[in-house]
XYZ file of C-alpha atoms in Angstrom:
109
model
C -14.245 21.105 0.849
C -16.651 19.762 -1.777
C -20.125 21.235 -2.203
C -23.135 19.711 -3.934
C -26.235 21.788 -4.616
C -29.618 20.875 -5.984
C -31.981 23.557 -7.278
C -35.537 22.326 -6.738
C -38.443 24.065 -8.429
C -41.602 23.718 -6.343
C -44.969 25.369 -7.043
C -45.952 27.779 -4.246
C -49.066 25.776 -3.366
C -46.881 22.730 -2.621
C -44.107 24.528 -0.739
C -45.256 23.815 2.817
C -45.606 20.066 2.288
C -42.336 19.952 0.325
C -40.478 21.645 3.185
C -41.920 19.237 5.752
C -40.885 16.175 3.704
C -37.441 17.582 2.930
C -36.793 18.618 6.541
C -37.807 15.158 7.766
C -35.460 13.472 5.297
C -32.574 15.736 6.309
C -33.064 15.004 10.000
C -33.547 11.270 9.455
C -30.879 10.359 6.918
C -28.069 12.918 7.155
C -26.833 12.728 10.768
C -23.796 10.483 10.869
C -22.972 10.657 7.138
C -19.154 10.424 7.051
C -17.551 13.645 5.856
C -20.790 15.665 5.762
C -20.072 19.021 7.388
C -23.310 20.877 6.792
C -26.633 20.520 5.017
C -28.820 23.533 4.301
C -32.155 24.041 2.577
C -32.560 27.583 1.239
C -36.090 28.856 0.708
C -36.825 31.114 -2.260
C -37.989 34.672 -1.680
C -39.837 34.870 -5.014
C -42.261 32.393 -6.596
C -40.179 31.907 -9.751
C -37.028 30.949 -7.798
C -36.085 27.411 -6.731
C -35.335 25.989 -3.325
C -31.630 25.221 -3.064
C -30.250 22.274 -1.136
C -26.581 22.769 -0.187
C -24.474 19.899 1.164
C -20.903 20.590 2.242
C -18.523 17.621 2.464
C -14.921 17.302 3.606
C -14.001 15.953 0.153
C -15.397 14.774 -3.164
C -14.615 11.219 -2.035
C -16.944 11.651 0.957
C -19.668 12.976 -1.348
C -19.249 10.053 -3.790
C -19.325 7.548 -0.904
C -22.561 9.104 0.367
C -24.160 8.912 -3.098
C -23.219 5.205 -3.217
C -24.506 4.515 0.334
C -27.593 2.692 1.563
C -28.547 5.863 3.451
C -28.610 7.869 0.210
C -30.683 5.202 -1.567
C -33.138 4.990 1.326
C -33.501 8.784 1.556
C -34.110 9.087 -2.172
C -36.517 6.155 -2.202
C -38.444 8.048 0.447
C -38.181 11.163 -1.753
C -41.052 9.915 -3.861
C -43.197 11.930 -1.471
C -41.059 14.990 -2.187
C -40.715 14.368 -5.914
C -44.391 14.917 -6.557
C -43.876 18.528 -5.419
C -40.855 19.218 -7.627
C -41.410 20.379 -11.203
C -37.691 20.496 -12.072
C -34.255 20.270 -10.530
C -30.565 20.741 -11.313
C -27.654 19.208 -9.385
C -24.359 21.114 -9.412
C -21.047 20.405 -7.670
C -18.273 22.771 -6.622
C -14.812 22.800 -5.118
C -14.310 25.265 -2.279
C -12.443 28.393 -3.375
C -12.756 30.972 -0.579
C -14.567 31.841 2.643
C -14.979 35.204 4.284
C -16.392 34.907 7.769
C -16.995 38.240 9.463
C -17.463 38.753 13.163
C -20.979 39.722 14.134
C -21.183 43.466 14.022
C -23.067 45.182 16.813
C -25.046 48.337 16.454
C -24.936 50.443 19.629
C -28.218 52.025 20.583
């Protein structure tokens, strides 16, 4: 698995509009991307923290193909509406190292 993240710093007063634009782009441009397993937008719990976009791909090759695709270019061209909300960002990439998936634990009442 190959994971690409983008930390996006958004002022609190622009957060709602940013989320709407980002959500729309995810739903419009990501379905059907070859090798894309999951896309997540994490919302900060404190004003000084960034949003984090997490995209999980089957491989680095799938990620690189997506970055070179028309879909990627179109989504990021449309991001001009999002970009005006972002005061800074940082893209990072990772190779998968480990997962721990726990069964849902029930609390008896």
